[in-house]
Coordinates of C-alpha atoms and ligand atoms in Angstrom, one line a residue:
Chain T
M1 CA 113.2 25.1 45.4
D2 CA 113.8 22.8 42.0
K3 CA 110.5 22.5 40.2
Q4 CA 110.9 19.0 40.1
W5 CA 109.2 18.7 43.5
R6 CA 105.3 17.9 44.8
F7 CA 103.6 18.3 47.6
Y8 CA 100.5 17.2 49.7
R9 CA 99.2 17.2 52.7
P10 CA 98.1 14.0 54.2
Y11 CA 95.5 13.4 56.5
R12 CA 96.8 13.5 60.4
S13 CA 94.9 12.0 63.4
P14 CA 94.5 13.4 66.5
F15 CA 96.2 11.0 68.2
D16 CA 99.3 10.3 65.7
P17 CA 102.0 9.0 68.0
C18 CA 104.5 10.7 66.5
V19 CA 105.1 14.1 65.7
P20 CA 103.3 14.4 62.4
K21 CA 104.7 15.7 59.2
R22 CA 102.2 18.0 57.9
V23 CA 103.5 18.5 54.3
K24 CA 105.4 15.6 52.1
A25 CA 107.3 15.7 48.9
Y26 CA 108.0 13.9 46.1
I27 CA 109.8 14.4 42.9
V28 CA 108.7 13.9 39.0
P29 CA 111.9 13.7 37.4
P30 CA 111.8 15.8 33.7
N31 CA 111.4 12.5 31.7
Q32 CA 107.8 12.4 32.2
F33 CA 106.8 15.4 30.5
M34 CA 108.7 14.1 27.3
P35 CA 106.9 11.5 25.1
F36 CA 110.0 11.5 22.5
Q37 CA 113.4 13.6 22.9
P38 CA 112.8 16.3 20.3
P39 CA 116.0 17.0 18.0
G40 CA 118.4 20.2 18.6
L41 CA 117.7 20.2 22.7
R42 CA 120.5 22.4 24.1
T43 CA 123.4 20.3 25.3
F44 CA 126.2 20.5 28.4
S45 CA 130.1 20.9 28.0
P46 CA 131.5 17.3 27.4
H47 CA 133.1 17.6 31.2
E48 CA 130.0 18.8 32.5
A49 CA 127.9 16.3 31.1
L50 CA 130.0 13.7 32.1
R51 CA 129.4 14.9 35.7
R52 CA 126.1 14.6 35.5
G53 CA 125.6 11.9 34.1
T54 CA 123.6 13.3 31.0
L55 CA 124.2 15.4 28.0
W56 CA 120.6 16.9 28.0
P57 CA 119.7 20.1 30.4
D58 CA 116.3 19.3 29.6
L59 CA 116.3 16.0 31.1
Y60 CA 118.8 16.5 34.1
S61 CA 117.5 15.9 37.7
R62 CA 119.0 16.6 40.4
Y63 CA 117.9 14.7 44.1
N64 CA 118.2 17.6 46.4
P65 CA 115.3 16.6 48.7
P66 CA 113.7 19.7 50.8
H67 CA 114.0 20.2 54.0
R68 CA 111.5 20.1 55.8
E69 CA 110.9 23.6 57.5
E70 CA 111.5 24.5 53.7
I71 CA 107.9 22.8 52.9
D72 CA 106.4 23.1 56.5
P73 CA 107.5 26.6 58.1
Chain B
M1 CA 130.9 -10.4 22.5
W2 CA 131.8 -7.5 24.7
I3 CA 135.3 -6.1 25.1
Y4 CA 136.1 -5.1 28.8
E5 CA 137.6 -1.2 29.7
K6 CA 139.3 -1.4 32.9
K7 CA 137.9 1.4 34.7
L8 CA 134.8 2.7 36.3
Q9 CA 132.0 4.3 34.0
Y10 CA 132.1 7.3 36.8
P11 CA 134.4 7.7 39.6
V12 CA 133.8 6.2 43.1
K13 CA 135.0 7.8 45.7
V14 CA 134.2 6.9 49.3
S15 CA 134.9 9.6 52.0
K16 CA 133.2 8.1 55.0
C17 CA 134.4 4.9 57.0
D18 CA 130.5 3.6 56.9
P19 CA 130.4 0.2 56.8
R20 CA 126.7 -0.4 57.2
L21 CA 126.0 1.6 54.4
A22 CA 127.1 -1.5 52.7
K23 CA 124.5 -3.3 53.9
Y24 CA 121.9 -0.4 52.2
L25 CA 124.0 -0.1 48.8
I26 CA 123.9 -4.2 48.2
E27 CA 120.3 -3.7 47.3
Q28 CA 121.2 -2.1 44.1
Y29 CA 123.7 -5.2 43.9
G30 CA 121.4 -8.3 44.1
G31 CA 118.3 -6.4 44.7
A32 CA 114.7 -6.9 42.9
D33 CA 115.4 -3.4 41.0
G34 CA 119.1 -3.7 41.3
E35 CA 121.7 -3.6 38.4
L36 CA 121.8 -7.0 38.1
A37 CA 118.2 -7.7 37.9
A38 CA 118.2 -4.8 35.2
A39 CA 121.5 -6.3 33.7
L40 CA 119.6 -9.5 33.0
R41 CA 116.3 -8.6 31.7
Y42 CA 117.2 -6.4 29.0
L43 CA 120.0 -8.9 27.8
N44 CA 117.7 -11.4 27.8
Q45 CA 114.7 -9.5 26.3
R46 CA 116.5 -8.3 23.3
Y47 CA 116.2 -11.8 21.3
T48 CA 112.5 -11.1 20.7
I49 CA 111.8 -7.9 20.8
P50 CA 111.8 -6.1 17.0
D51 CA 114.8 -5.5 15.2
K52 CA 114.4 -1.4 15.8
V53 CA 115.0 -1.8 19.5
I54 CA 117.3 -4.3 20.3
G55 CA 120.5 -1.9 19.8
L56 CA 118.8 -0.2 23.1
L57 CA 118.5 -3.3 25.1
T58 CA 122.0 -4.2 24.5
D59 CA 123.3 -1.0 24.9
I60 CA 121.4 -0.7 28.7
G61 CA 122.0 -3.8 29.6
T62 CA 125.6 -3.2 28.9
E63 CA 125.5 -0.2 30.7
E64 CA 123.6 -1.6 33.9
F65 CA 127.1 -4.0 34.4
A66 CA 129.0 -1.1 34.2
H67 CA 127.0 0.2 37.0
L68 CA 127.2 -3.3 38.9
E69 CA 130.9 -2.6 39.3
M70 CA 130.5 0.9 40.7
I71 CA 128.3 -0.4 43.2
A72 CA 130.4 -3.3 43.9
T73 CA 133.5 -0.8 44.1
M74 CA 131.7 0.7 46.6
V75 CA 130.4 -2.2 49.1
Y76 CA 134.2 -3.3 48.8
K77 CA 135.6 0.2 49.8
L78 CA 133.0 0.0 52.6
T79 CA 133.9 -3.3 53.9
K80 CA 137.7 -4.0 53.4
D81 CA 139.1 -2.7 56.0
A82 CA 136.9 -3.5 58.8
T83 CA 137.1 -5.8 61.6
P84 CA 134.8 -8.5 62.1
E85 CA 133.7 -6.8 65.2
Q86 CA 132.9 -3.5 63.6
L87 CA 131.3 -5.2 60.4
R88 CA 128.9 -7.0 63.4
E89 CA 128.1 -3.6 64.6
A90 CA 127.1 -2.4 61.3
G91 CA 124.5 -5.4 61.0
L92 CA 127.1 -7.6 58.6
G93 CA 127.6 -9.8 61.1
E94 CA 125.4 -12.7 59.3
H95 CA 127.1 -11.7 56.3
Y96 CA 130.5 -12.3 57.6
A97 CA 129.4 -15.9 58.8
D98 CA 127.9 -16.8 55.4
H99 CA 130.8 -15.1 53.1
S100 CA 133.3 -13.1 55.2
Y101 CA 134.6 -10.2 52.9
A102 CA 133.3 -11.4 49.9
L103 CA 130.6 -9.8 47.9
Y104 CA 127.0 -11.8 47.3
Y105 CA 123.8 -11.2 45.5
H106 CA 121.6 -10.8 47.9
N107 CA 119.3 -7.5 48.7
A108 CA 119.7 -5.4 52.0
A109 CA 117.2 -7.8 53.9
G110 CA 119.8 -10.5 52.8
H111 CA 117.3 -12.3 50.9
P112 CA 119.5 -14.2 47.8
F113 CA 118.7 -13.0 44.3
T114 CA 115.9 -14.6 42.3
I115 CA 115.5 -14.7 38.9
T116 CA 112.1 -14.3 39.7
Y117 CA 112.7 -10.8 40.1
I118 CA 112.5 -10.4 36.0
Q119 CA 110.0 -11.1 33.6
A120 CA 110.1 -12.2 29.5
K121 CA 106.8 -12.0 28.1
G122 CA 108.2 -12.1 24.5
D123 CA 105.2 -9.3 23.7
P124 CA 107.2 -6.0 23.2
I125 CA 105.0 -3.2 24.5
A126 CA 104.5 -5.8 28.0
D127 CA 108.3 -5.7 28.0
L128 CA 109.3 -2.6 27.7
Y129 CA 106.4 -1.6 30.2
E130 CA 108.4 -3.5 32.9
D131 CA 111.7 -2.4 32.0
I132 CA 110.2 1.5 32.3
A133 CA 108.7 0.7 35.8
A134 CA 112.1 -1.2 36.6
E135 CA 114.1 2.2 35.9
E136 CA 111.7 4.2 37.3
K137 CA 112.1 1.8 40.7
A138 CA 115.8 1.7 40.5
R139 CA 115.3 5.9 40.3
A140 CA 114.0 5.5 43.6
T141 CA 116.2 3.1 44.9
Y142 CA 119.1 5.4 44.5
Q143 CA 117.1 8.3 46.0
W144 CA 116.4 6.6 49.1
L145 CA 120.2 5.6 49.4
I146 CA 121.4 9.1 48.6
D147 CA 119.0 9.8 51.7
L148 CA 120.6 7.2 53.8
T149 CA 124.2 8.4 53.8
D150 CA 125.8 12.2 54.7
D151 CA 129.1 11.3 52.7
V152 CA 128.9 13.7 49.8
D153 CA 131.3 12.1 47.4
L154 CA 129.2 8.6 47.9
Q155 CA 126.2 10.9 47.2
D156 CA 127.7 12.1 43.3
S157 CA 128.3 8.9 42.7
L158 CA 124.9 7.7 43.7
R159 CA 123.5 10.9 41.6
F160 CA 125.3 10.2 38.5
L161 CA 123.7 6.6 38.9
R162 CA 120.1 8.0 39.5
E163 CA 120.7 10.2 36.7
R164 CA 121.4 7.2 34.5
E165 CA 118.0 5.4 35.4
V166 CA 116.4 8.9 34.3
I167 CA 117.9 8.4 31.1
H168 CA 117.1 4.9 30.7
S169 CA 113.6 5.3 31.3
Q170 CA 113.7 7.8 28.6
R171 CA 114.9 6.0 26.1
F172 CA 112.8 3.1 27.3
R173 CA 109.3 5.1 26.5
E174 CA 110.9 6.2 23.3
A175 CA 111.6 2.5 22.2
V176 CA 107.6 2.2 23.6
E177 CA 106.7 5.1 20.6
I178 CA 108.5 3.4 17.9
L179 CA 107.2 0.2 18.2
K180 CA 103.7 1.9 18.0
D181 CA 104.7 2.7 14.6
H182 CA 101.8 5.4 13.6
E183 CA 103.3 5.0 10.3
G184 CA 102.3 1.9 9.7
E185 CA 98.9 2.8 10.8
K186 CA 98.5 5.0 7.9
K187 CA 99.4 2.2 5.4
V188 CA 96.0 0.6 6.1
F189 CA 94.3 3.2 4.0
Ligands
LIG1 FE1 119.1 1.5 34.4

């Protein structure tokens, strides 16, 4: 699974009105770990960069939320 | 001044007839963290920000208008061929009553755009932190919009826009680093 995702287990009440989600997920994009972009980072090809919206693989975040079964089998 | 290029920053392809989605996408058009708010915020703040980062605000503010145009294209494509009855079923009856097929600057709940969504404090650090927060909120909005559709072509365009917010946030945080001016600190000795 995409390493940008984080998981936690929220409190579940014995009286939850709906089937509780046991695991919740949120994404932390890679920009959060780069205070200032260093020179010389690797790049996507120009075509690939135009498609993805960034030249920099290290700053690319693809939002693909995990399916419920994946995080809570 | 600006020079207009008559094409979209990234292609917008909508493959599924789903007018209801237009109601949700409009959040990024006239909502608090939408592209209009972003463009106006940055292009206004740049007059009172230190010279070193004016260009960044101009560049990103300009790009936000290109994003606004992409969102407008999505909304237009999703609504232009719908009958009033279909718009009504899609929850857009109120919109039709007031605007017919015209686009309008309001959010997904129908609240009109207000300039009070954005701030300009004139303090460079305060303004840049607002900008960083705005980018992260816009990124989150794109996530929820991607969640709300299963049209892979539309998701593709939304993913592009989301990634641009990731990069904008990165650049604004770099601007904060530049303004911290660590070398200036050393000159004290
Ligand atoms: Fe942005």
